[in-house]
PDB file of C-alpha atoms in Angstrom:
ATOM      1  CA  UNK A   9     -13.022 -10.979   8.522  1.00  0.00           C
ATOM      2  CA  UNK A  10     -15.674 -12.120   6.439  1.00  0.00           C
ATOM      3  CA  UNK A  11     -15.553 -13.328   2.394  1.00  0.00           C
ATOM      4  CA  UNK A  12     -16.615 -10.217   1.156  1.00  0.00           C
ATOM      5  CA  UNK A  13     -14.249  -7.772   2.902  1.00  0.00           C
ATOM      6  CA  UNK A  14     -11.355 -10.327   1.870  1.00  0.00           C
ATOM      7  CA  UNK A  15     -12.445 -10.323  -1.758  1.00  0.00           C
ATOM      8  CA  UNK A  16     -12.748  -6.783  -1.427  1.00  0.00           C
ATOM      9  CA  UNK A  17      -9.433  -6.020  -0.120  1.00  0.00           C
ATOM     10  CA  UNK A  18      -7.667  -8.581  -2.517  1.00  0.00           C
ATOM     11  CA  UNK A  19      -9.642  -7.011  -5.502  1.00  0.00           C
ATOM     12  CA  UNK A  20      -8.988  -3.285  -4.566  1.00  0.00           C
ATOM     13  CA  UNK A  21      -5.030  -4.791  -4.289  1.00  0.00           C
ATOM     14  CA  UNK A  22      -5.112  -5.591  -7.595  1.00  0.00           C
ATOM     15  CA  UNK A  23      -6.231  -2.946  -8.943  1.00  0.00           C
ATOM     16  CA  UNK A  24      -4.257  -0.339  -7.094  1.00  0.00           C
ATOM     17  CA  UNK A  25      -0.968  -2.016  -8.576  1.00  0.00           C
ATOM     18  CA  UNK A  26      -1.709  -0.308 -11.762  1.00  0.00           C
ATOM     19  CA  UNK A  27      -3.581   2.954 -10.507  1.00  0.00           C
ATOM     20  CA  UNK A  28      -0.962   3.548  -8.151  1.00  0.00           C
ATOM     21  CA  UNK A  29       2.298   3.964  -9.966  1.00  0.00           C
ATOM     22  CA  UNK A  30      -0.138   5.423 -13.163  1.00  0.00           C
ATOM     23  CA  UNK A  31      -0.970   8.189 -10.985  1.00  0.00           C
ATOM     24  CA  UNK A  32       2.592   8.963  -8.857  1.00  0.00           C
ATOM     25  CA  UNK A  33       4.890   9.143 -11.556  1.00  0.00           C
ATOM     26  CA  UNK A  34       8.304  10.401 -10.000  1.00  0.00           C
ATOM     27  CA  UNK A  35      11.616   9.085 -11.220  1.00  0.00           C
ATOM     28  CA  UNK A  36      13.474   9.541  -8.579  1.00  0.00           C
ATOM     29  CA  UNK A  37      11.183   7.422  -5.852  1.00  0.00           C
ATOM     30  CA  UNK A  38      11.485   4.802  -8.824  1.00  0.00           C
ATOM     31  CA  UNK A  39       8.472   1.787  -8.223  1.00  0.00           C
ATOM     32  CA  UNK A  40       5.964   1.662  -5.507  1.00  0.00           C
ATOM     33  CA  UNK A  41       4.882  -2.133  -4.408  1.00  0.00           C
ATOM     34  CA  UNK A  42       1.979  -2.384  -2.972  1.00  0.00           C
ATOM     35  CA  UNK A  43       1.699  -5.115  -0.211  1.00  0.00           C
ATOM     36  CA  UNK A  44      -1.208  -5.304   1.421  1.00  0.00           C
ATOM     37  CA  UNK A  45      -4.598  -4.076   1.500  1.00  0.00           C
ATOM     38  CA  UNK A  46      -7.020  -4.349   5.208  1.00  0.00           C
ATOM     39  CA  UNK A  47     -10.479  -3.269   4.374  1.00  0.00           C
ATOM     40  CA  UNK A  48     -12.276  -2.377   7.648  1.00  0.00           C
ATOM     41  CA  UNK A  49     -15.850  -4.122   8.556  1.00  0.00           C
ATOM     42  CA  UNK A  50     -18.153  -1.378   7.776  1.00  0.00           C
ATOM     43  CA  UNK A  51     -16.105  -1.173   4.512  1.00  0.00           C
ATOM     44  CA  UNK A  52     -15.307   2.791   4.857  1.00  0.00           C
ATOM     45  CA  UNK A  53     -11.253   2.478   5.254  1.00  0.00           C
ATOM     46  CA  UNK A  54      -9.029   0.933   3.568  1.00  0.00           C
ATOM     47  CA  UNK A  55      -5.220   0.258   4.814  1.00  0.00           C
ATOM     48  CA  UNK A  56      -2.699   0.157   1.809  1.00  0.00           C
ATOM     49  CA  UNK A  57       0.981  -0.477   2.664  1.00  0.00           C
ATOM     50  CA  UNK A  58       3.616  -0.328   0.454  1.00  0.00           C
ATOM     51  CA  UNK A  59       7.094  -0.595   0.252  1.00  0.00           C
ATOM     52  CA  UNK A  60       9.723   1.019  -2.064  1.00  0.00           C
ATOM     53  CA  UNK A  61      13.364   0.416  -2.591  1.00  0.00           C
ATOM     54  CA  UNK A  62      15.020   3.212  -0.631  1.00  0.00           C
ATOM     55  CA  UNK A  63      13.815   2.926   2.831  1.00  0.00           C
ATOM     56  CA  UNK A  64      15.521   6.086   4.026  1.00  0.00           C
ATOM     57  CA  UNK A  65      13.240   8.280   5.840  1.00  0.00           C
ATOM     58  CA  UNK A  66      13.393  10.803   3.417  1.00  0.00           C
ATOM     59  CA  UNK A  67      12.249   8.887   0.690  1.00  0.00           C
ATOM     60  CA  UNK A  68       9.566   7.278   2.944  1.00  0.00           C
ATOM     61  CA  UNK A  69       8.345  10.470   3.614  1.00  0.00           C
ATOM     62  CA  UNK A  70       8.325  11.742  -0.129  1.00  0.00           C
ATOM     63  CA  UNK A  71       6.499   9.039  -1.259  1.00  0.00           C
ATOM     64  CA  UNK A  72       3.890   9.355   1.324  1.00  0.00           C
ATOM     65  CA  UNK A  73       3.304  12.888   0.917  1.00  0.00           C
ATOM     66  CA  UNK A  74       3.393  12.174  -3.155  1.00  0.00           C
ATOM     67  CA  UNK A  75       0.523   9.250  -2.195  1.00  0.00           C
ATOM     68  CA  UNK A  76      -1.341  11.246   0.197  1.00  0.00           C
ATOM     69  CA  UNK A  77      -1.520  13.928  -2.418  1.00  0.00           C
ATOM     70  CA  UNK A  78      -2.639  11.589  -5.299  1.00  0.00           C
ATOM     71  CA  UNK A  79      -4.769   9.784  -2.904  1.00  0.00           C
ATOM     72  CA  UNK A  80      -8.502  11.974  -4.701  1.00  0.00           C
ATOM     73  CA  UNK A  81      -7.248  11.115  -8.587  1.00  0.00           C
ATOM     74  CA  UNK A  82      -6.317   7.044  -7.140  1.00  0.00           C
ATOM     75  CA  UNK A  83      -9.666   6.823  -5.289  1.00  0.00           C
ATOM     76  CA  UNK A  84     -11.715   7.921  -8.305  1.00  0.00           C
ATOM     77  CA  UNK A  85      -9.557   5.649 -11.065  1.00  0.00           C
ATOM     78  CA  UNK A  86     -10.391   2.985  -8.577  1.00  0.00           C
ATOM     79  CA  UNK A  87     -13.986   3.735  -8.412  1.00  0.00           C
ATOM     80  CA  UNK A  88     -14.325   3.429 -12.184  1.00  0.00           C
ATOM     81  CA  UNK A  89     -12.429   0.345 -11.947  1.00  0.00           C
ATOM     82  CA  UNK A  90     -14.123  -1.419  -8.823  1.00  0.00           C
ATOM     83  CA  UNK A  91     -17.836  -0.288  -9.732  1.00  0.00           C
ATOM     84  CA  UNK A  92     -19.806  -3.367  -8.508  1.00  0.00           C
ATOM     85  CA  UNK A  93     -19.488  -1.595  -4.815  1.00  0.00           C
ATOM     86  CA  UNK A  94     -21.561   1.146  -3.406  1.00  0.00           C
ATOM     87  CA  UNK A  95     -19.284   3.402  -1.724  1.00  0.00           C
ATOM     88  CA  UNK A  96     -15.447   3.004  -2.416  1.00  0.00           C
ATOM     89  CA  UNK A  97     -13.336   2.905   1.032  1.00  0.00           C
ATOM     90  CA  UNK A  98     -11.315   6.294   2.227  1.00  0.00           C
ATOM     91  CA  UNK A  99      -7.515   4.851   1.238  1.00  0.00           C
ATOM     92  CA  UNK A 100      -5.132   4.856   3.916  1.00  0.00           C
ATOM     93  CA  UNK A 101      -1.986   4.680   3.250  1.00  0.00           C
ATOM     94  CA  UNK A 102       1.176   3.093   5.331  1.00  0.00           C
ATOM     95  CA  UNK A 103       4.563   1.925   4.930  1.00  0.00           C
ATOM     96  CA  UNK A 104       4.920  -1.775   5.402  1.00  0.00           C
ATOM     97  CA  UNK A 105       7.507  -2.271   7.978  1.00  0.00           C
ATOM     98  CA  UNK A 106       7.469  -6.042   7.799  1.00  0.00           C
ATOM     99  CA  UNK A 107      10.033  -6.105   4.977  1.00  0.00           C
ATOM    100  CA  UNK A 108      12.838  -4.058   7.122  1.00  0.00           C
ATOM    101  CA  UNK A 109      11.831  -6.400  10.165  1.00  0.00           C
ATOM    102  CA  UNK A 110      12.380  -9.386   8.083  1.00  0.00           C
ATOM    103  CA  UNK A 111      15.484  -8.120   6.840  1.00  0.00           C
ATOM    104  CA  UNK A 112      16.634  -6.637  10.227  1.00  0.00           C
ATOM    105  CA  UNK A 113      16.172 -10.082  11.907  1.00  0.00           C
ATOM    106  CA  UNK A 114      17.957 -11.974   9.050  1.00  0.00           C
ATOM    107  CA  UNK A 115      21.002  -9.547   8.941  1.00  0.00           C
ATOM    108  CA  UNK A 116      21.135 -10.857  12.897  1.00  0.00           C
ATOM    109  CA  UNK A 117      20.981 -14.314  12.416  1.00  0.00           C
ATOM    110  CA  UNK A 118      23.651 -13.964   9.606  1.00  0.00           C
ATOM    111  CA  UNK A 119      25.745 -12.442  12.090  1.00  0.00           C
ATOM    112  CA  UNK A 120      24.820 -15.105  14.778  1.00  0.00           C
ATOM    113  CA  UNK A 121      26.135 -17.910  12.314  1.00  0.00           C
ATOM    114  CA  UNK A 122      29.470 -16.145  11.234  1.00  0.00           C
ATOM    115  CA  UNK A 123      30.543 -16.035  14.985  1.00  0.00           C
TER     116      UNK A 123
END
């Protein structure tokens, strides 16, 4: 990827972290953390993924309908935020799997070393 698309990506990251839980305010999901953003080459998409505490599927789902939802009013706070950029990328957003991999694979190993 080149400089620009990384800066872009790290700068729309940090300023989702505030826009993002601002704009979904539900109690019972509780905190959304925001991972990682992937801004594409021509700079039209950009992959968010997130993580949240309760990883059942209901909750994933929830949260991704709440986002998805949201995902016009976060776009726009962004644009005012990020205004240095001609055209603010579509926001895709995904549930970051790595963290229940990591923690699937270390839950094994404990298990390895007990036995």
């Amino acid at each position: 990827m080149s400089i620009n698309v990384d800066r872009l990506a790290s700068r729309i990251l940090r300023e989702l972290v505030h826009i993002v839980n601002d704009v979904i305010k539900n109690t019972q999901i509780g905190y959304i953390t925001l991972t990682e953003t992937k801004v594409t080459k021509d700079k039209s998409y950009c992959y968010v993924y997130y993580t949240i505490i309760d990883d059942s599927v209901e909750a994933k789902k929830k949260v991704q309908d709440l986002l998805d939802a949201g995902k016009k009013e976060i776009r726009m706070k962004l644009a005012s935020k990020v205004n240095d950029i001609r055209k603010i990328p579509d926001l895709v957003f995904k549930y970051d799997e790595a963290l229940a991999y990591g923690n699937h694979i270390d839950k094994l190993l404990s298990d390895i070393n007990k036995n």
